[in-house]
Coordinates of C-alpha atoms in Angstrom, one line a residue:
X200 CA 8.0 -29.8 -51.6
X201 CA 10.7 -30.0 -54.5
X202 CA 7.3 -28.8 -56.7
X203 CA 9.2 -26.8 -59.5
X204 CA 12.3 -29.1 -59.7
X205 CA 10.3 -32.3 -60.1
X206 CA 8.4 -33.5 -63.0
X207 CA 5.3 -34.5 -63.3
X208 CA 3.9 -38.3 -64.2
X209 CA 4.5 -39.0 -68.2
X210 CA 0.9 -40.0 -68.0
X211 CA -1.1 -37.2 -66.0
X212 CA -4.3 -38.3 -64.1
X213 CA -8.0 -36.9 -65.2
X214 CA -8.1 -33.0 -63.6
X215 CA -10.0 -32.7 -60.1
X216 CA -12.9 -31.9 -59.8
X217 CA -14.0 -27.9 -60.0
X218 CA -13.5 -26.4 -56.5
X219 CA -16.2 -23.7 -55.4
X220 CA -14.9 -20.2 -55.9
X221 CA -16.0 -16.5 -55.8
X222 CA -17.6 -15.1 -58.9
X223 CA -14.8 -14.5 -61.2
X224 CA -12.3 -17.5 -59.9
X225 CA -11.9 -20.5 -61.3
X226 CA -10.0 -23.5 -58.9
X227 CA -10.1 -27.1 -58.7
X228 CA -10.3 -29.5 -55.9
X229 CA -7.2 -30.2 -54.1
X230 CA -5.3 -33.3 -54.8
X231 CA -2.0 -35.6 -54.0
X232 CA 0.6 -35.4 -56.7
X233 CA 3.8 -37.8 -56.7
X234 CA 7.2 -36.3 -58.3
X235 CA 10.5 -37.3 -59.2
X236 CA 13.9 -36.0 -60.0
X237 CA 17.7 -36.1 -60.2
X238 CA 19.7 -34.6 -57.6
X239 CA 20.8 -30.9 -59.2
X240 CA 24.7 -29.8 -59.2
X241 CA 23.9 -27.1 -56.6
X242 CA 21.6 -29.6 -54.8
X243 CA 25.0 -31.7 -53.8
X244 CA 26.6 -32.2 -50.4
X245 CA 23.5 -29.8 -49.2
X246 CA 21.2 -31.6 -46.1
X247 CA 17.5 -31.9 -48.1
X248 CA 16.0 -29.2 -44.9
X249 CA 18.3 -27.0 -46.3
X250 CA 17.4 -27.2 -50.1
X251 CA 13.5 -27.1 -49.9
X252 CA 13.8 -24.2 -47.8
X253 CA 15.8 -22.1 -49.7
X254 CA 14.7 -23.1 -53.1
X255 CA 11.1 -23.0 -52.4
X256 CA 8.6 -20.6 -50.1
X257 CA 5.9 -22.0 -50.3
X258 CA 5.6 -23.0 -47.1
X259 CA 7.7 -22.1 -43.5
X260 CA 10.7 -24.0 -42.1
X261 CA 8.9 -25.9 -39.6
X262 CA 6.4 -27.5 -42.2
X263 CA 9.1 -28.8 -44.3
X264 CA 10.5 -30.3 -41.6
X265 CA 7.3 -31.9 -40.4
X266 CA 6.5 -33.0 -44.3
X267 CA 9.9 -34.9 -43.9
X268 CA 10.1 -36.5 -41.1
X269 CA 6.3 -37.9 -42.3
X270 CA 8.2 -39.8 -44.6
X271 CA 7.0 -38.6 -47.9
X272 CA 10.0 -38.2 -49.8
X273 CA 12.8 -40.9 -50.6
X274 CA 16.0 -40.7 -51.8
X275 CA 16.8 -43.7 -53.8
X276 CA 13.9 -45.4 -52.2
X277 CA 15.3 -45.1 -48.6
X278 CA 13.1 -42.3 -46.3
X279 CA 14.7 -38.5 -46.4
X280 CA 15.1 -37.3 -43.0
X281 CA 16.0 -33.1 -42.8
X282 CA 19.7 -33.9 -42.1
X283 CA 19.5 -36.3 -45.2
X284 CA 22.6 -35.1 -47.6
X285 CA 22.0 -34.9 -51.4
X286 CA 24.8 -37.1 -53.4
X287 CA 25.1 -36.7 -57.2
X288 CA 22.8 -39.1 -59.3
X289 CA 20.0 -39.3 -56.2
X290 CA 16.4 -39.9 -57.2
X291 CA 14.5 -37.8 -55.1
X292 CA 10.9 -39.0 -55.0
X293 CA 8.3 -36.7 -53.7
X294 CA 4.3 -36.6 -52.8
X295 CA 2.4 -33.6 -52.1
X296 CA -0.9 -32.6 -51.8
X297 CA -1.0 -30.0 -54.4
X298 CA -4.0 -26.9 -53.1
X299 CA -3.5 -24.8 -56.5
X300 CA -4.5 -21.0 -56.4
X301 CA -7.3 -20.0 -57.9
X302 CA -7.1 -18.1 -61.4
X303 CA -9.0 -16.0 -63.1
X304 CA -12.4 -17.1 -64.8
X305 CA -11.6 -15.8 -67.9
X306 CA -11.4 -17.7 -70.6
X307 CA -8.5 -18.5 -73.1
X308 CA -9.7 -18.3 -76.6
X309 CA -8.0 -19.4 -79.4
X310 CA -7.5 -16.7 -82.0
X311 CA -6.2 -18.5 -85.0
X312 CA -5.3 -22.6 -85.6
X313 CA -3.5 -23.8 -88.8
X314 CA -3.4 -27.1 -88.8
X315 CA -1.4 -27.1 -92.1
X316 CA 1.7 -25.0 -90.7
X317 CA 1.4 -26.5 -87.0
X318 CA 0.8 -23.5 -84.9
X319 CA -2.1 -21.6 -83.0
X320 CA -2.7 -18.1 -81.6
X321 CA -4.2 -17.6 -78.5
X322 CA -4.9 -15.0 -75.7
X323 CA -4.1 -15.6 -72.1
X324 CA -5.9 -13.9 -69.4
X325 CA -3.8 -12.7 -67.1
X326 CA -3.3 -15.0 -63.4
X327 CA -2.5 -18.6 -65.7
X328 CA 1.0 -19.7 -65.7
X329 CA 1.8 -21.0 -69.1
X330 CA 3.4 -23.8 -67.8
X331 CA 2.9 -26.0 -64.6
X332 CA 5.1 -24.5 -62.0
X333 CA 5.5 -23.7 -58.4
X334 CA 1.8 -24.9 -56.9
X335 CA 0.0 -24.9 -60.5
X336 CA -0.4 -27.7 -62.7
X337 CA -4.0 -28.7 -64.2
X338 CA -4.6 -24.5 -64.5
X339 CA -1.6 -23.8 -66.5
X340 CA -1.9 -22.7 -69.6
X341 CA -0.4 -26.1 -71.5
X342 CA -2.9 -27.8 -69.1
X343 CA -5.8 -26.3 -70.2
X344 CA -5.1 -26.3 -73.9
X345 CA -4.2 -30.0 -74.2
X346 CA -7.2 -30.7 -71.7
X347 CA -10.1 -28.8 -72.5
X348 CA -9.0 -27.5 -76.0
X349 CA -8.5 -31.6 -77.6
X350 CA -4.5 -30.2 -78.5
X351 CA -2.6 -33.5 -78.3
X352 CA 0.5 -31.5 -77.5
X353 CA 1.4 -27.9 -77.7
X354 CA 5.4 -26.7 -77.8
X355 CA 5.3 -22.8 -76.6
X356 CA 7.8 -20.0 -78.4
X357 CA 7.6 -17.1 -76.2
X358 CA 6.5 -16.9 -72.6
X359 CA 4.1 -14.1 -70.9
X360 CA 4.4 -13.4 -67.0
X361 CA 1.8 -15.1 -64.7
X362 CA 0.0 -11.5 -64.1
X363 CA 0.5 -10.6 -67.9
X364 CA -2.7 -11.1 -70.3
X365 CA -2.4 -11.2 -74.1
X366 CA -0.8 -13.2 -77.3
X367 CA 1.2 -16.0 -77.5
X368 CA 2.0 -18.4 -80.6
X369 CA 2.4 -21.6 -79.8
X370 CA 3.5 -24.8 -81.9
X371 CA 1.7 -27.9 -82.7
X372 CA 5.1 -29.7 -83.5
X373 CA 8.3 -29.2 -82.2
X374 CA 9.8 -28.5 -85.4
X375 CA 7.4 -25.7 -85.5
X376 CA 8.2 -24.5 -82.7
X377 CA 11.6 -24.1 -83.0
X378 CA 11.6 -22.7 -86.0
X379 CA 8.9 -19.7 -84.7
X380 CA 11.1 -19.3 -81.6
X381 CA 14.7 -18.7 -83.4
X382 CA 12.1 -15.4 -85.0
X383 CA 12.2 -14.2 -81.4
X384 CA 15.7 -15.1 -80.5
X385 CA 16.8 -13.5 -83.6
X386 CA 14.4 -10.5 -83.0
X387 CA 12.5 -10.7 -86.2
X388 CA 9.4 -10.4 -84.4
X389 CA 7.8 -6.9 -83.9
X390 CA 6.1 -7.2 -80.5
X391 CA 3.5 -4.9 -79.0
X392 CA 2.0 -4.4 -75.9
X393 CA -0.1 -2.2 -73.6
X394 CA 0.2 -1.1 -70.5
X395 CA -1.4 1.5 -67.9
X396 CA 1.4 3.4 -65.6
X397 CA 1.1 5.4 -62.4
X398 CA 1.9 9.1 -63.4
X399 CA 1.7 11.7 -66.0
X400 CA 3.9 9.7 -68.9
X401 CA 5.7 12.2 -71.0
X402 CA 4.2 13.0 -74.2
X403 CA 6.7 12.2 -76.3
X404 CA 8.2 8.9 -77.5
X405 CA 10.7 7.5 -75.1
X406 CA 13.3 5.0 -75.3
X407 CA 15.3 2.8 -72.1
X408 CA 18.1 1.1 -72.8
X409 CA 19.4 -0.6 -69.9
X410 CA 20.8 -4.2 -68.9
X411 CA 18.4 -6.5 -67.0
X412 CA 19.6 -8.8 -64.4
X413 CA 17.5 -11.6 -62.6
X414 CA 19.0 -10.8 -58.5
X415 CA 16.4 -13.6 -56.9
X416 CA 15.2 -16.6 -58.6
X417 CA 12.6 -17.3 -55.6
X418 CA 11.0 -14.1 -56.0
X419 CA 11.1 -13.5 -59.8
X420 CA 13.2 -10.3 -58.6
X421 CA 15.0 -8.5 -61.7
X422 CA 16.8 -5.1 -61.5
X423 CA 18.3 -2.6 -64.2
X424 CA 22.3 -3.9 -63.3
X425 CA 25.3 -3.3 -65.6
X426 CA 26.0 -7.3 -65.5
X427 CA 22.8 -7.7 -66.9
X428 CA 21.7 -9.1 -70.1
X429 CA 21.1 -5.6 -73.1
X430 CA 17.8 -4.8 -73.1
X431 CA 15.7 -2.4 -74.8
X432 CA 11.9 -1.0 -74.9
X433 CA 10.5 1.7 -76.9
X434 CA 7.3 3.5 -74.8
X435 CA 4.9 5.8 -76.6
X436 CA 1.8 7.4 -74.6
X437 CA -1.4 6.6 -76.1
X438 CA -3.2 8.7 -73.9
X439 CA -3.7 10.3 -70.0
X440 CA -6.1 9.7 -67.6
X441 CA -6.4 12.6 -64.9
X442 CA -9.1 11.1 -63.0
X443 CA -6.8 8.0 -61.8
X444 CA -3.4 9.9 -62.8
X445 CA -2.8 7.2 -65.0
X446 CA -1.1 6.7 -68.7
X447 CA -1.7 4.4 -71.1
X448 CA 1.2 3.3 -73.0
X449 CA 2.2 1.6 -76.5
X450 CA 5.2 -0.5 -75.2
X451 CA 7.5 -2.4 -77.9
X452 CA 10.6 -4.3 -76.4
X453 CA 13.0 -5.0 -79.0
X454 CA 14.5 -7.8 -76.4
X455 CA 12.5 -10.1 -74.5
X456 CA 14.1 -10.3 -71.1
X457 CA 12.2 -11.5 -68.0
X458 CA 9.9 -8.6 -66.4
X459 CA 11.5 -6.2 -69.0
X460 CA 8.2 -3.7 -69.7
X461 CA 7.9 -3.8 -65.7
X462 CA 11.1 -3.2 -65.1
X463 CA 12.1 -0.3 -67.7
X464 CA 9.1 1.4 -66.3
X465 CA 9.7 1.1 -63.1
X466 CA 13.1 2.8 -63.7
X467 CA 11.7 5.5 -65.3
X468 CA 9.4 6.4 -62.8
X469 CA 6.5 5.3 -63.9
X470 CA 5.5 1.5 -62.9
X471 CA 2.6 -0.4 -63.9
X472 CA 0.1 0.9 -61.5
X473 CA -1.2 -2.3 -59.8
X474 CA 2.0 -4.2 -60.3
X475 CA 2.3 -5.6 -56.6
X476 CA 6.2 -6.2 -56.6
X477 CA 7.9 -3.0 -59.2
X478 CA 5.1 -0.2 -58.0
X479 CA 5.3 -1.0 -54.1
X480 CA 6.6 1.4 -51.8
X481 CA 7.1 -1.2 -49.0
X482 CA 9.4 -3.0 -50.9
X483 CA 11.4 -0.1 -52.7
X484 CA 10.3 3.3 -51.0
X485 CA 8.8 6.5 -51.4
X486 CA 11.3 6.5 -55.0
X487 CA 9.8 2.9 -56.2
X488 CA 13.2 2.2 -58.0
X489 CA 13.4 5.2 -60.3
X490 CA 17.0 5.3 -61.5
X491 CA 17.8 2.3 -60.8
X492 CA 19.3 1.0 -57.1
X493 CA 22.5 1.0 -55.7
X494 CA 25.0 -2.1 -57.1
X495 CA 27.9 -2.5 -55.0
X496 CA 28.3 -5.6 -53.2
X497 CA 27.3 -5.8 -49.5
X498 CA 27.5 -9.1 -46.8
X499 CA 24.5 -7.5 -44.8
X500 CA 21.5 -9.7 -44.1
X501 CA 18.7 -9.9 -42.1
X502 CA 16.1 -12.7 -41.1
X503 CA 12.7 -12.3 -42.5
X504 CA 10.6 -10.6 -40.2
X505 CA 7.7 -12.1 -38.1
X506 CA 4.4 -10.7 -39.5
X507 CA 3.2 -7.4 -37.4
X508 CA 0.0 -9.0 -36.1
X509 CA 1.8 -12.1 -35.2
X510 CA 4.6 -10.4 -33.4
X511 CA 5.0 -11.3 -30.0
X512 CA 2.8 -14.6 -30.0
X513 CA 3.9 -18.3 -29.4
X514 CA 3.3 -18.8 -34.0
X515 CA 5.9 -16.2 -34.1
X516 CA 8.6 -17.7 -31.7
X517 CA 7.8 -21.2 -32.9
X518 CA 8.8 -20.4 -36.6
X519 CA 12.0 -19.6 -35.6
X520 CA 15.0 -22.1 -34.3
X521 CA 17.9 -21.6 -32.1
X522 CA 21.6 -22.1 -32.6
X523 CA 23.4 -24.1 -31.0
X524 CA 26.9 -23.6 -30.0
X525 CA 29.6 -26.1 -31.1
X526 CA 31.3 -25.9 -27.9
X527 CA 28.6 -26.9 -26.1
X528 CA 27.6 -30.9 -26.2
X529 CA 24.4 -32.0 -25.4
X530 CA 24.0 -34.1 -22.2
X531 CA 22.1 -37.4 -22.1
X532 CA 18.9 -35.6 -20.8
X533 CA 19.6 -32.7 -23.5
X534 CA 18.0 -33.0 -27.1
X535 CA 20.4 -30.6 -29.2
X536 CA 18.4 -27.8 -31.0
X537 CA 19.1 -27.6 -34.8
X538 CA 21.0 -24.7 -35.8
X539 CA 20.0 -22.0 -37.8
X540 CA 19.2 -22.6 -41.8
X541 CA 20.3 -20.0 -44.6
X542 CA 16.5 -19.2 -44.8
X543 CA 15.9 -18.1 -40.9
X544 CA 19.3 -15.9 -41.2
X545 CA 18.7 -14.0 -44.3
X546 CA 21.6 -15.4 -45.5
X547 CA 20.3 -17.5 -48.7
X548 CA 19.2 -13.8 -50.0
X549 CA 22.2 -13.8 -52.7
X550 CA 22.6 -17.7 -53.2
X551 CA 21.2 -17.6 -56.5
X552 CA 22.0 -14.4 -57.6
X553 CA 25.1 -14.3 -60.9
X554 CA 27.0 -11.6 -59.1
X555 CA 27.1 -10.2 -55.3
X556 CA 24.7 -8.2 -54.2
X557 CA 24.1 -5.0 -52.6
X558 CA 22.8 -3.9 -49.2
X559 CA 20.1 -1.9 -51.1
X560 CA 19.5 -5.1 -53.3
X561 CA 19.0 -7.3 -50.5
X562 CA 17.0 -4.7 -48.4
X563 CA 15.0 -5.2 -51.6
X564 CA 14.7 -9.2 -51.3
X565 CA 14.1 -8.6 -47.6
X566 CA 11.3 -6.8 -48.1
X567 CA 9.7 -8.3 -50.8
X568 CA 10.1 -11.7 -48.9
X569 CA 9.1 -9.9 -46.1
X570 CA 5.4 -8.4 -47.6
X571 CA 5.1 -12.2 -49.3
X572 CA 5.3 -14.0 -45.8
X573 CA 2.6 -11.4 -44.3
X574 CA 0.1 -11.6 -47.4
X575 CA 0.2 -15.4 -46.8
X576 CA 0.7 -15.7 -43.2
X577 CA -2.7 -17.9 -42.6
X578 CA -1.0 -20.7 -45.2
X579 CA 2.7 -20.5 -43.7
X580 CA 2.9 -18.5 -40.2
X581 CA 0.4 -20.6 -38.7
X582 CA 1.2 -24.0 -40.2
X583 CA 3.4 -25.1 -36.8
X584 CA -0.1 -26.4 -36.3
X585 CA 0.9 -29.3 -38.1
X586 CA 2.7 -31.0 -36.2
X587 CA 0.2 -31.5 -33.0
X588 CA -2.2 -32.9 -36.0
X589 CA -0.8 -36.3 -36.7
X590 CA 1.8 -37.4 -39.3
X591 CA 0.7 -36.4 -42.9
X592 CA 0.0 -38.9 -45.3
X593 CA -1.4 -39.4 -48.8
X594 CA -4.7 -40.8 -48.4
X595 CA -5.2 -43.2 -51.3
X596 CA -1.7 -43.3 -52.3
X597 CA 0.5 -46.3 -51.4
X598 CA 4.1 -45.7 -52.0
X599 CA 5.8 -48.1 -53.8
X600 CA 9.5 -49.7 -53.6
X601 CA 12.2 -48.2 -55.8
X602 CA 13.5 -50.4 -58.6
X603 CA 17.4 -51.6 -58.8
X604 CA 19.8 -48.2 -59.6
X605 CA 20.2 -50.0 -63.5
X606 CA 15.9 -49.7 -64.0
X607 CA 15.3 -46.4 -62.7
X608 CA 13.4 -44.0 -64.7
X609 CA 14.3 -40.2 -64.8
X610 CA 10.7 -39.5 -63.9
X611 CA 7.4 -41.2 -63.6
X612 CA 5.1 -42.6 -61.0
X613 CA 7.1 -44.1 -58.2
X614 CA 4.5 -44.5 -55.4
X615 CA 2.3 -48.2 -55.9
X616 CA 2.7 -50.8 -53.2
X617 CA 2.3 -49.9 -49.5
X618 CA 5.9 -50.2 -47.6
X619 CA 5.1 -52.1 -43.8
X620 CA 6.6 -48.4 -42.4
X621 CA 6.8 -45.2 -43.9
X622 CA 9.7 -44.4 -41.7
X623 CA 11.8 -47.4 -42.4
X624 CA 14.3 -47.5 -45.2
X625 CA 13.3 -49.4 -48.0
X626 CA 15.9 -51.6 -49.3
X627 CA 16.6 -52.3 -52.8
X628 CA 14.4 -55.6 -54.4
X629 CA 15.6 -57.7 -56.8
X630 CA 14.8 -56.9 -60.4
X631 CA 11.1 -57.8 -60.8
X632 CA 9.8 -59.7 -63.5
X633 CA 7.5 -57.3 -64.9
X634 CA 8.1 -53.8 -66.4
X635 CA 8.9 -51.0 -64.5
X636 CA 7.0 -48.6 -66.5
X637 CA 3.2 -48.5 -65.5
X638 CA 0.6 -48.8 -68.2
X639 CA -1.6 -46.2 -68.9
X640 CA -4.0 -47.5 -66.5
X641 CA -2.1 -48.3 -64.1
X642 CA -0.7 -45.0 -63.7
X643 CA -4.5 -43.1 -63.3
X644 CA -5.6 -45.5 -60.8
X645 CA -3.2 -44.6 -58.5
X646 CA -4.5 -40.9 -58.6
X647 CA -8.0 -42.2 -58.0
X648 CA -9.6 -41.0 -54.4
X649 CA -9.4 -43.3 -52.0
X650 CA -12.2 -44.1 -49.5
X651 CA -13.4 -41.3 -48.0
X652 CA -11.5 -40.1 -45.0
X653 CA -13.8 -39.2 -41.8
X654 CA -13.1 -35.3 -41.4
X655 CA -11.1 -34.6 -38.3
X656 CA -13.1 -32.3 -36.0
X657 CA -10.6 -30.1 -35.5
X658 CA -10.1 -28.9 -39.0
X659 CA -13.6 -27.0 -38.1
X660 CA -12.0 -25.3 -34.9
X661 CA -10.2 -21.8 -34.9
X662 CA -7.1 -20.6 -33.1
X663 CA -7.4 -18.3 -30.5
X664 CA -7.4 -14.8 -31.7
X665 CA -3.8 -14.2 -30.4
X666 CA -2.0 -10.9 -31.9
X667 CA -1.3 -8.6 -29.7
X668 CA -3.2 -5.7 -31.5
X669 CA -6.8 -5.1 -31.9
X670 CA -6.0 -4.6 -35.8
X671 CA -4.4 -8.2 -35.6
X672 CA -7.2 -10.0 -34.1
X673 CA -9.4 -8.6 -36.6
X674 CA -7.5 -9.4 -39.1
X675 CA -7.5 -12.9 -37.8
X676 CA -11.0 -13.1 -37.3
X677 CA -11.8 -11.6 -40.6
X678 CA -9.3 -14.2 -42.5
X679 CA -11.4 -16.7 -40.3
X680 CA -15.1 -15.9 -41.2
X681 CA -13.8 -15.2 -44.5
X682 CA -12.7 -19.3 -45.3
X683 CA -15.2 -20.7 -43.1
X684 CA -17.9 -19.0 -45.9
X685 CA -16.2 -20.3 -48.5
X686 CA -15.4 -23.9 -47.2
X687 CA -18.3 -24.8 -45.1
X688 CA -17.0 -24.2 -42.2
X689 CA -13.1 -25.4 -42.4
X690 CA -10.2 -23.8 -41.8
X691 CA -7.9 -26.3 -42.4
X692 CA -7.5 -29.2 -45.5
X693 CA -8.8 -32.6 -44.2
X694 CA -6.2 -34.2 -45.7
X695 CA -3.0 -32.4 -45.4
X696 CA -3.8 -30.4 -42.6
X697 CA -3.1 -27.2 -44.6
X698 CA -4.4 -23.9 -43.1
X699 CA -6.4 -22.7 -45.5
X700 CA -7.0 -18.4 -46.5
X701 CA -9.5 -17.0 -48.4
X702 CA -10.0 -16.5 -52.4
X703 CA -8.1 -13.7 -53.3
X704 CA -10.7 -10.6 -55.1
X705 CA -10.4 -11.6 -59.0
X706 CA -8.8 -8.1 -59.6
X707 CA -5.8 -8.5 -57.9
X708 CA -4.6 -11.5 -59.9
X709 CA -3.3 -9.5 -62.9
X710 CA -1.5 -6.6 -64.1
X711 CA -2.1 -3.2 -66.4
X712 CA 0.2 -5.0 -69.0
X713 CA -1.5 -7.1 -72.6
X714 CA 0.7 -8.4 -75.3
X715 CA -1.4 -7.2 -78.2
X716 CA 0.1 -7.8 -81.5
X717 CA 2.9 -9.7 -82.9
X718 CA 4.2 -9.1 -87.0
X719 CA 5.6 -12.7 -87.9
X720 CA 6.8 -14.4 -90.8
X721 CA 3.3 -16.2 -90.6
X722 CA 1.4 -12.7 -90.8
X723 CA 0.6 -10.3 -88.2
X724 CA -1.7 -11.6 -85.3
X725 CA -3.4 -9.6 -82.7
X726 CA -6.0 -9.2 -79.9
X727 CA -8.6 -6.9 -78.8
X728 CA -7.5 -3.9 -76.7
X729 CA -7.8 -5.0 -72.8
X730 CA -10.9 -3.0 -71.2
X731 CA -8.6 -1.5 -68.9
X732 CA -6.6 0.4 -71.3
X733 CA -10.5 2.5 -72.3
X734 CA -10.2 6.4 -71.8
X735 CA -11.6 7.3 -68.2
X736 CA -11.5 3.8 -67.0
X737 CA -11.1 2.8 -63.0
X738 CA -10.8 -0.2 -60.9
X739 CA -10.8 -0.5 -57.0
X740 CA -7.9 0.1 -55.4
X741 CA -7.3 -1.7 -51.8
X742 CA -6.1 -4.4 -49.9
X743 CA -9.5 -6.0 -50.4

């Protein structure tokens, strides 16, 4: 939980171990992670169910709950419950057992290092983050560079998308760094990229020069909007490919807004063609987007919708709470049933959004959220599970009482000595006499294994194949057989109780879109072409 918000120990722990993969993945082990933050203005007077859920999808309702009332996360060193409320200037303190998604094999390479002005050149493979976010840490790009490359610390300048492959210059000093970055504020950098687009591009050169607005920071959603930010992207066809009715393009965005090369394509008809959120017809429709979507504002919402195969079934009914009435008082043999969270009605759709939405933007969302919750339905459908598995807890990770409001740290390791109950309150201790900050030592050790933990028999046994259509149960039993092969049998994590779901094919972890060349005041730097963007070239197109 809380995994974007909270940063990471100031002194990280030695990467896992390398996790077996399919040819062309690279992961790592799973392991327990301990964050911290400050409570966050929007954060205040809001119960802590409430936040996770809508700030993070990651996982369903009920497994947030279930995390919580396990006793993993403190607020100012006393246990969070769900109905815990967020003041202003909480610590929030937070361990999870952090299963990152595999990315791509791929190496980065390093295309050019001068020491002497502080600043390299590499070229990201599409599926790494550049920096830890979301469920990624140790396979982010920064990660990898200041691990495996020896860099003692690297400051970025611009950013590439997850999915997007291609240059980026990054400092070796912070000075550096800034000074590279006002080059792209300022846009005195001539940027160039590549991309392959469903369609027949026009021949000629064409320009798009519309506003870009972000509608849903949980899905990364942006849409051509007139409140949005200017942006503009010049497209020239490099050549056609009849056999895949494909283009390849010569894109150069004289702004740098998020998702802008996606998104200006997608308005003019002709989106990336494996771009899984601006080139699918179940989110936007036989149109995909062209021309933009409607923008006036609408109050209609919708809860997300049960996946198909899982309709009907007691996973489907058990995600899902019921409301309460306020007129009606529980008796003394009645347990009131919580009501209804902004995430089960549809109705944080908008929350985060700069202005109000409409009902075609939010059909958008829906759907989007929608497709997301299906893909991953073995990892958040079915994790209800939980909570008939025993209360999770870090194995090999004693918790550790928080210091006096006057010695806190912003961030850091919090979790050292064992409390006598994880579901007690811890109450404040007098100022100890040594430091609060751990040593470098310190800190590692408490990332270190534990003893091995015996493996719970049931993490080897599957559900019952229980969707009510043939296609669901084979889907299922498919998803089944599929992470039993790759895990040895398991279907679930032995320590966290996580369901676990296949590898995903290598292919579908990045998009038809390279950043190729950049012109700088430091000279021009540049990669190779991307093999997809050869004359005649295909790729397999499913839901494999």
């Amino acid at each position: 939980m809380l995994l974007a918000a909270m940063a990471p120990d100031a002194v990280p722990a030695p990467a896992p171990a390398p996790a077996p993969a399919r040819p062309g993945l690279r992961k790592i082990a799973p392991y327990w992670y301990p964050y911290t933050t400050m409570a966050k203005g929007r954060w205040l007077e809001r119960e802590i169910l409430e936040i996770v859920s809508t700030e993070f999808r990651d996982r369903s309702i009920e497994y947030y709950r279930y995390a919580l009332e396990s006793g993993v996360t403190t607020i100012n060193g006393k246990v969070a419950k769900p109905d815990t409320v967020v003041k202003n200037g909480d610590r929030i303190e937070n361990i999870v057992h952090r299963h990152e998604p595999p990315v791509t094999a791929t190496p980065v390479k390093i295309l050019h290092e001068d020491r002497e002005r502080e600043f390299i050149v590499i070229d990201k493979p599409g599926s790494i983050p550049v920096h830890a976010t979301g469920r990624y840490f140790y396979l982010s790009l920064v990660e990898i560079l200041q691990r495996e490359f020896g860099y003692k610390k690297v400051y970025t300048v611009n950013r590439l998308d997850r999915l997007t492959s291609g240059m980026m210059i990054l400092g070796l000093s912070s000075a550096r760094a800034h000074v590279i970055s006002q080059e792209f504020v300022q846009g005195e950098v001539k940027k160039e990229y590549i991309a392959r687009c469903s369609g027949e591009f026009p021949a000629e050169e064409v320009v798009v020069d519309q506003p870009l607005l972000t509608v849903d920071r949980q899905m990364g959603l942006n849409i051509v909007h007139p409140e949005g930010k200017p942006a503009k992207t010049i497209f020239t066809r490099l050549h056609y490919d009849k056999n895949t009715d494909t283009s390849v393009l010569h894109c150069r965005p004289l702004t740098g807004r998020s998702h802008q090369i996606r998104v200006h394509l997608q308005y003019l008809g002709y989106p990336i063609a494996n771009d899984p959120v601006y080139s699918e017809t179940k989110i936007w429709g036989p149109s995909l987007g062209k021309g933009g979507i409607d923008v006036i504002p609408s109050e209609e919402r919708a809860p997300p919708a049960v996946p198909e195969h899982l309709v009907g079934t007691d996973v489907a009914d058990s995600t899902r709470a019921t409301p309460v009435p306020s007129s009606a008082p529980p008796t003394p043999l009645q347990t009131p049933t919580p009501s209804l969270l902004p995430r089960e009605t549809g109705h944080d759709i908008g929350m985060g959004s700069p202005v109000p939405l409409s009902a075609e933007a939010v059909g958008v969302i829906t759907r989007l959220r929608n497709m997301k919750d299906e893909d991953e339905d073995w990892s958040r459908w079915r994790d209800v599970v939980f909570k008939a598995k025993g209360r999770l807890h870090p194995h090999g990770m004693p918790k550790q009482k928080l210091p006096p409001q006057s010695r806190r740290q912003r961030g850091g390791p919090a979790w050292v000595a064992e409390a006598p109950d994880a579901t007690e309150a811890l109450a404040d201790p007098p100022p100890p006499p040594e430091p609060i900050q751990l040593t470098e030592e310190e800190a590692l050790a408490l990332l270190e294994p534990g003893a091995p933990r015996a493996e719970d028999p049931r993490v080897r046994v599957p559900p019952p194949p229980d969707a009510p259509t043939e296609v669901g149960r084979a889907k299922q039993a498919a998803a089944q057989a599929a992470v039993q092969e790759q895990t040895g049998g398991a279907l679930y994590c032995g320590e966290c109780y996580l369901p676990l779901h296949p590898d995903p094919p290598p292919e579908r972890l990045y998009i038809f879109l390279h950043a190729l060349r950049y012109t700088t005041s430091l000279g021009v730097f540049e990669t190779e072409m991307p093999a997809w963007a050869a004359e005649g070239w295909e790729w397999e197109r499913g839901d494999s």
